[in-house]
Structure formats: C-alpha cells, structure tokens
Amino acid sequence: MEYVKAADMHCDTISMIQYRRGRGERIGLRENDMYIDLGKLKRGGYVLQTFAIFTDLEEKDPLETALEQADIFYREMEASQDLIRPVTRMAQVDRNMDDGKLSALLSLEGGDACRGNLSVLRDFYRLGVRMVTLTWNNENELAYPQTPRCRKKRSGIGKAHSVIRDALQRGFSADSGGRSAGSGDSSVSLGSLSADPESAAAGQRKKGLKEAGFAFLEEMERLGMIIDVSHLSDDGFYDVLEHTSRPFVASHSNARALAAHPRNLTDSMLKSLADRGGVAGVNFYNRFLSVPCGRRSGLPAAGDFAGQDTYPETTTNEAIICQIRHMTDIAGMDSVGLGTDFDGFECPMEMENCSMLQKLAEDMERAGFTNGEIEGIFYKNVVRVYREILDGGTAD
C-alpha cells in the first residue's frame, strides 16, 4: 500500500530533550537516538505531531518546567524551519502539507502548571498550547487522576525514568522488559488492579473535577482548546462529558476491556467519547496493551482478553492492532486515532521508532482493515476533531 499520512496526538519528546540536556547531553529534535526526530517523522509518513509539555508536581515548579519546555519547542522549531513549523490552526497544517513541511502542535500534559488560574491557561493559549491534559498522575487544583502516585519527592528525572523508578519500587526489573524480578514469565501481572473492565479504579469513585476544573472546561471550549481526558479519573471523564458540549479527546489511552490498566478507557467511555464526536489515541506503551493470543494470522475476539491483568513484554504490532480492533468495534472507525506516547515510556518494541509506523499500516491491511479505515485511524479522525475544535473557538 502507499504511504499513509499520520497525525499523532501525543509524544513526550520535548520533555525528554529537556531531561537529557539537564544531564549535560547535546541533543535536539532534528536528529537524535530517541523514538522521534524530524528525519524519523518524515520517513514514517507523519504530517502532524502533537508535542506535549510535561510537568510533574513532585519535581521543581511546574510552571517553570513548562515554560522551559515551551522555549525548547520554539527554539527547535526555529532551528528546523526547513522541515517543520508550529501550528495553532488546521489551515496552517494544510499549508504545511502543500509545502512539504511537517506540522507541530503544542499540548500541556498536566494542568498542574496552571495552578487553577485561568489567566495562566490563557497565557499558555497565547504561547500556542492548543490541548490540555487536565491531570497527570498527581491530584491538582483541577481534578483527580486515575492512577494517583505515592507522593515522594523526586529531582531531575524525566517522565519515562520516573515510570521505571515506580516499577522498580513495585518490585519489577527494568532490565527484564518489565517482568517481575527473578520471573521467567513473558508477561507481567498488574496485581491489585481491578479485573472488572467497567469498574472505576480502587479509591477513585466520586473523585472527578474540582471547581477550578469546571471553569477550565468552559474557558477551553470558548478559546478553542482541546480537552484531553487521558490520565483523568473515571468520575472526571463523566464530569467532562456532562459539562461540555463539544468533542474532546483521550489523547493516549487504550481499551480497558482488553488490558485492565485503569489508565485505559472502559467500553462505556469509548462509546460516550464517540457519541460526542471525540477521538481516542492508541497508546503504544506495553503496559496499556494486551498479551497477544499467539496467533499471527487473524485477530482474537475481545472476549479472549476480557478482564486480563497482564501485559506483553514487548510492544508488537499485533498487540497494537488488537487494541485498534476492539476500540473501533466499540467506538466506530471515526473515533480512533494515534496517541503513541513515544519518548514517554521505555519498553522493548517491534517498531524501533516512529520511522517504522508504515509497517503498522501494512500489518493492519493484512489484518483486514481497508485503506480508508487505516487512513482514518492514522490521520483523518484526528484532523477532523482538531479542525472542529481549533477552528471553532471565539478567541481572537
């Protein structure tokens, strides 16, 4: 099949550049050894990449961190104007495609940096931020997260590295692909996570948005900013559903029915998101995927994975496709996109980096997806919801 255009709703490349520069490395967006750089994006067929500003309340001041990452983003854009341009409207994406240039949209992962202050939100809008993930894994002034962390001060570690440290503290071995230390199994149990795919995570019932969170929803809809419910508690998801009128997204969340990680969405959430016209972005992190059934031809039924609390040692295209199949079965072909989470995790992958994304498209075609369906999932669904929201605000 011909190259399929790709639009990705989430990566953590900018925060990883910040982290590695903090260690004294000379690294940038144009060329690096990470999952994403500009050459890899081009080879992978990308036309639009959403770059997240990532903040963690347990590190230094989140606003300072966010502003530093915004500065990195724009300095990298300036240094590679021949290849990529920042965008805030979809007309700019259209022009960039005509000119053979990549487009970069800026998002904020974790509303922590705003401290519940609407004026700071508006300042981030003026800085070009067009998507906000209301929480990361910390409770903040806006809402409760789905997977709250044990509050322990950390200093100078990037997102992927904090994930690894969390895993080590729970007794998993980072150098064994996430397996329990000393275990020979090819998958990892998530232990205390709920096996009921429709239930809320333990301790998260009746903990949704706070007063400031509701104010943020209203202002984001007015401005034309994309509301992102990834990381948000189950109750928070339904608060967003009830108190908004326009589409919203789950930028990097999978289906809980297949992989019982609480960061994933229940089937009910997927249906509600689709009914609103939103999109869920398939996350490539192995902890949000299912252990494949071992059949390389054909796809298993969703029931084969119901309530499963293990995840594959390696992210395979088959595991990603299983998630895509279930999510499209539940939400429809128009409500699933890409939210790779590249450079926000570390695990073995069949897809070595984003330059190999077209291999996923080929595997999807072999699995029975039509060219039109693949184009929708890779690009058109994200572009549709971005265009509706970004071009529909009332801000100047």
XYZ file of C-alpha atoms in Angstrom:
396
model
C 0.000 0.000 0.000
C 1.046 3.619 -0.488
C 2.368 5.681 2.395
C -0.412 6.690 4.778
C -0.287 10.161 6.275
C -0.041 10.136 10.073
C -1.167 12.530 12.821
C -0.153 11.642 16.384
C -1.941 13.183 19.376
C 0.794 12.638 21.965
C 4.543 12.291 22.424
C 6.939 13.303 25.198
C 9.944 14.145 23.053
C 10.300 17.738 24.275
C 10.343 16.801 27.961
C 12.868 14.040 27.237
C 15.105 16.538 25.428
C 14.866 18.786 28.490
C 15.731 15.881 30.795
C 18.721 14.761 28.757
C 20.046 18.291 28.367
C 19.808 18.553 32.133
C 22.244 15.639 32.270
C 24.631 17.559 30.054
C 23.820 15.875 26.737
C 23.767 17.786 23.469
C 20.513 16.633 21.898
C 17.806 18.183 19.749
C 14.741 17.446 17.693
C 16.310 17.419 14.247
C 18.293 14.228 14.794
C 18.657 12.062 17.906
C 18.610 8.478 19.182
C 15.065 8.663 20.608
C 11.769 7.374 19.208
C 11.076 10.687 17.475
C 13.209 13.107 15.494
C 12.394 15.044 12.340
C 14.005 12.592 9.929
C 12.174 9.674 11.530
C 8.861 11.558 11.396
C 9.339 12.224 7.695
C 10.194 8.586 6.944
C 7.208 7.450 8.992
C 4.736 9.447 6.898
C 3.856 11.982 9.593
C 2.285 15.297 8.683
C 1.223 16.397 12.191
C 2.807 15.628 15.551
C 1.429 16.894 18.852
C 4.310 17.618 21.237
C 3.462 17.595 24.938
C 4.836 19.887 27.598
C 5.043 17.513 30.561
C 5.035 18.656 34.188
C 5.288 16.698 37.427
C 4.211 18.268 40.716
C 6.844 16.232 42.538
C 9.703 17.884 40.677
C 10.546 21.595 40.593
C 7.995 24.312 39.969
C 5.682 23.003 37.210
C 5.153 26.430 35.631
C 8.895 26.989 35.341
C 9.301 23.489 33.875
C 6.513 24.103 31.381
C 7.943 27.423 30.235
C 11.400 25.886 29.801
C 9.903 23.162 27.600
C 7.914 25.708 25.580
C 11.186 27.542 24.976
C 12.853 24.300 23.854
C 9.938 23.649 21.499
C 10.125 27.040 19.798
C 13.915 27.095 19.602
C 13.791 23.685 17.929
C 11.109 24.944 15.528
C 13.305 27.931 14.633
C 16.355 25.723 14.128
C 14.497 23.470 11.655
C 12.182 25.806 9.771
C 13.111 23.987 6.589
C 11.443 20.820 7.891
C 8.767 21.698 10.458
C 6.544 24.586 11.527
C 4.456 25.169 14.664
C 0.695 25.383 14.135
C -2.347 26.529 16.067
C -4.969 26.198 13.313
C -5.675 23.480 10.798
C -5.345 25.881 7.857
C -1.663 26.074 8.784
C -1.427 22.274 8.661
C -2.991 22.330 5.203
C -0.454 24.916 4.004
C 2.437 22.969 5.510
C 1.359 19.807 3.693
C 1.221 21.732 0.421
C 4.753 22.980 1.138
C 6.042 19.528 2.110
C 6.612 20.572 5.733
C 5.770 18.801 8.985
C 3.386 20.463 11.454
C 3.874 20.626 15.220
C 1.053 21.306 17.682
C 1.868 22.092 21.318
C -0.024 20.497 24.216
C 0.221 20.613 28.009
C 0.195 17.251 29.807
C -0.962 18.003 33.331
C -2.816 21.191 34.171
C -0.571 21.452 37.252
C 1.380 24.322 35.695
C -1.752 26.493 35.688
C -2.353 26.120 39.428
C -6.072 26.510 38.767
C -5.547 30.024 37.399
C -7.495 30.859 34.237
C -5.131 33.705 33.360
C -2.248 31.209 33.208
C -4.354 28.972 30.968
C -4.908 31.927 28.651
C -1.184 32.673 28.694
C -0.474 29.100 27.589
C -3.011 29.649 24.808
C -1.055 32.739 23.769
C 2.095 30.582 23.795
C 0.444 28.296 21.259
C -0.762 25.487 23.519
C -3.920 24.039 21.996
C -4.508 20.881 24.054
C -4.514 20.377 27.833
C -4.472 17.033 29.637
C -6.190 18.062 32.859
C -4.089 15.860 35.148
C -1.088 13.606 35.005
C -0.728 11.123 37.886
C -0.997 13.754 40.614
C -4.068 15.378 42.104
C -4.011 19.059 41.235
C -6.232 22.134 41.518
C -8.374 20.951 38.603
C -9.148 17.291 39.185
C -8.198 13.862 40.489
C -6.075 11.480 38.405
C -6.978 7.923 37.516
C -3.718 6.424 38.801
C -2.541 8.541 41.754
C 1.117 8.224 42.664
C 2.585 7.779 46.102
C 3.866 11.254 46.809
C 7.641 11.030 47.054
C 9.977 13.863 46.177
C 11.994 13.294 43.044
C 14.532 15.547 41.418
C 15.825 15.758 37.882
C 14.208 12.658 36.368
C 12.248 12.589 33.155
C 8.829 11.014 32.659
C 9.986 7.683 31.282
C 12.575 7.406 34.003
C 10.054 8.120 36.757
C 7.912 5.317 35.307
C 10.868 2.952 35.524
C 11.620 4.003 39.089
C 7.969 3.456 40.048
C 8.177 -0.025 38.537
C 11.363 -0.800 40.444
C 9.752 0.320 43.677
C 6.917 -2.113 42.994
C 9.390 -4.938 42.517
C 9.687 -5.087 38.730
C 13.016 -5.393 36.936
C 13.703 -2.629 34.408
C 16.265 -4.727 32.545
C 13.914 -7.677 32.128
C 11.393 -5.869 29.946
C 9.142 -5.140 32.917
C 8.937 -8.673 34.273
C 8.857 -9.356 37.983
C 12.373 -9.666 39.319
C 13.505 -13.243 39.054
C 10.500 -14.306 36.972
C 10.727 -16.224 33.755
C 7.219 -15.322 32.605
C 6.761 -13.414 29.344
C 4.143 -11.100 30.847
C 3.672 -9.011 33.969
C 0.767 -9.104 36.384
C -0.690 -5.745 37.334
C -1.566 -7.249 40.675
C -4.081 -5.167 42.567
C -5.680 -3.529 39.532
C -9.386 -4.170 39.133
C -10.175 -7.060 36.821
C -13.626 -5.645 36.104
C -13.139 -3.617 32.919
C -16.199 -1.457 33.615
C -15.323 -0.572 37.207
C -13.519 2.539 38.361
C -10.040 2.171 39.801
C -9.944 1.491 43.518
C -10.309 4.672 45.537
C -11.301 6.842 42.572
C -15.100 6.769 42.854
C -16.693 10.201 43.329
C -13.430 11.966 42.654
C -13.756 13.932 39.470
C -13.290 17.570 38.553
C -12.944 20.328 41.119
C -14.464 23.806 40.922
C -11.480 25.173 39.012
C -11.653 22.209 36.652
C -15.185 23.078 35.604
C -14.116 26.682 34.995
C -11.259 25.408 32.826
C -13.666 23.349 30.712
C -15.770 26.424 29.964
C -12.776 28.575 29.114
C -11.110 25.911 26.962
C -14.268 25.482 24.923
C -14.501 29.245 24.481
C -10.874 29.545 23.389
C -10.916 26.559 21.069
C -8.556 24.369 23.104
C -8.749 20.582 23.005
C -9.801 18.988 26.295
C -7.841 15.781 26.913
C -9.163 13.220 29.436
C -6.195 10.812 29.385
C -4.949 10.317 32.984
C -8.208 11.750 34.348
C -10.218 9.706 36.876
C -13.295 7.817 35.707
C -15.539 10.286 37.515
C -13.624 13.113 35.902
C -14.279 11.639 32.463
C -18.018 11.737 33.075
C -17.789 15.246 34.536
C -16.205 16.367 31.252
C -18.888 14.535 29.294
C -21.679 16.163 31.294
C -20.297 19.698 31.395
C -19.106 20.180 27.822
C -20.886 20.417 24.510
C -18.084 19.926 22.002
C -15.859 16.938 21.186
C -12.948 16.079 23.461
C -10.163 13.512 23.200
C -8.340 10.833 25.161
C -5.008 11.550 23.532
C -3.153 8.387 24.621
C -5.468 5.795 26.205
C -6.462 2.275 25.158
C -9.374 -0.087 25.929
C -9.664 -1.422 29.474
C -11.684 -4.399 28.276
C -8.534 -5.798 26.653
C -5.892 -4.520 29.068
C -7.138 -3.936 32.592
C -4.914 -0.986 33.359
C -7.005 1.782 34.948
C -5.435 4.370 32.600
C -7.372 2.731 29.777
C -10.978 3.555 28.883
C -13.981 1.345 29.574
C -16.226 0.413 26.663
C -18.850 2.777 28.058
C -16.325 5.628 27.937
C -15.290 4.749 24.402
C -18.930 4.833 23.298
C -19.581 8.151 25.062
C -16.445 9.691 23.573
C -17.533 8.567 20.114
C -21.092 9.821 20.577
C -19.657 13.249 21.365
C -17.526 13.154 18.210
C -14.212 12.743 20.018
C -11.214 10.507 19.357
C -9.175 8.095 21.491
C -5.482 7.812 20.596
C -3.987 4.320 20.695
C -1.060 4.204 23.138
C 1.942 2.019 22.208
C 3.227 1.501 25.775
C 3.220 -2.219 26.583
C 1.557 -1.739 29.979
C -1.586 -0.460 28.205
C -1.673 -3.360 25.725
C -2.898 -6.958 25.896
C -0.835 -10.105 25.708
C -1.482 -11.353 22.152
C -3.068 -14.777 21.813
C -0.098 -16.034 19.795
C -1.963 -16.344 16.504
C -0.104 -14.278 13.927
C -2.917 -14.605 11.384
C -6.367 -13.289 12.167
C -7.434 -11.315 15.233
C -8.770 -12.646 18.532
C -12.202 -11.730 19.797
C -12.380 -9.090 22.503
C -13.701 -11.727 24.911
C -10.341 -13.521 24.745
C -8.846 -10.668 26.773
C -11.734 -9.570 28.996
C -10.517 -8.676 32.469
C -6.920 -9.516 31.643
C -4.394 -8.039 34.073
C -1.147 -8.846 32.290
C 0.743 -7.072 29.567
C 3.261 -8.140 26.917
C 6.966 -7.899 27.484
C 7.380 -6.339 24.024
C 5.077 -3.952 22.198
C 4.246 -5.780 18.981
C 2.224 -4.515 16.046
C -0.153 -7.395 16.703
C -0.856 -6.141 20.215
C -1.464 -2.610 18.911
C -3.791 -3.929 16.217
C -5.764 -5.946 18.776
C -6.415 -2.707 20.657
C -7.351 -0.881 17.474
C -9.766 -3.642 16.502
C -11.556 -3.584 19.838
C -11.640 0.203 20.072
C -13.079 0.569 16.575
C -15.588 -2.208 17.227
C -16.863 -0.267 20.239
C -16.382 3.379 19.241
C -16.540 3.093 15.458
C -13.944 3.721 12.793
C -14.298 7.504 13.068
C -13.329 7.749 16.754
C -9.906 6.076 16.993
C -6.568 7.666 16.150
C -2.911 7.547 17.126
C -1.570 8.645 20.520
C 1.703 6.771 20.525
C 3.205 8.223 23.743
C 6.615 7.916 22.061
C 9.502 9.086 24.263
C 7.198 8.885 27.307
C 7.947 5.238 28.033
C 10.704 2.693 27.746
C 9.973 -0.888 26.758
C 11.086 -3.305 24.028
C 9.250 -2.606 20.763
C 8.846 -4.341 17.424
C 8.571 -0.819 16.000
C 12.024 0.568 16.773
C 10.956 4.184 16.351
C 8.389 6.341 14.584
C 10.068 5.876 11.193
C 8.609 2.343 11.143
C 4.995 3.441 11.510
C 4.181 2.464 7.925
C 4.889 -1.179 8.854
C 1.949 -0.944 11.268
C -0.250 0.228 8.386
C 0.880 -2.737 6.297
C 0.138 -5.138 9.150
C -3.292 -3.566 9.606
C -4.033 -4.111 5.921
C -3.028 -7.763 6.267
C -5.306 -7.990 9.305
C -8.295 -6.912 7.205
C -8.503 -3.149 7.631
C -9.312 -1.294 4.419
C -7.143 1.543 3.102
C -9.876 4.010 4.025
C -10.085 2.682 7.582
C -6.317 2.873 8.011
C -6.261 6.438 6.676
C -8.950 7.384 9.184
C -7.109 5.889 12.153
C -3.702 7.196 11.087
C -4.756 10.721 10.161
C -8.271 11.719 9.189
C -10.037 11.186 12.522
C -7.552 13.327 14.437
C -7.606 16.019 11.768
C -11.417 16.091 11.863
C -11.662 16.692 15.605
C -8.714 19.104 15.635
C -10.305 21.134 12.860
C -13.657 21.281 14.626
C -12.178 22.409 17.937
C -9.197 24.568 16.948
C -11.117 26.440 14.293
C -14.272 26.743 16.410
C -13.103 28.928 19.303
C -14.163 32.524 19.828
C -10.792 33.890 20.983
C -9.063 36.413 18.739
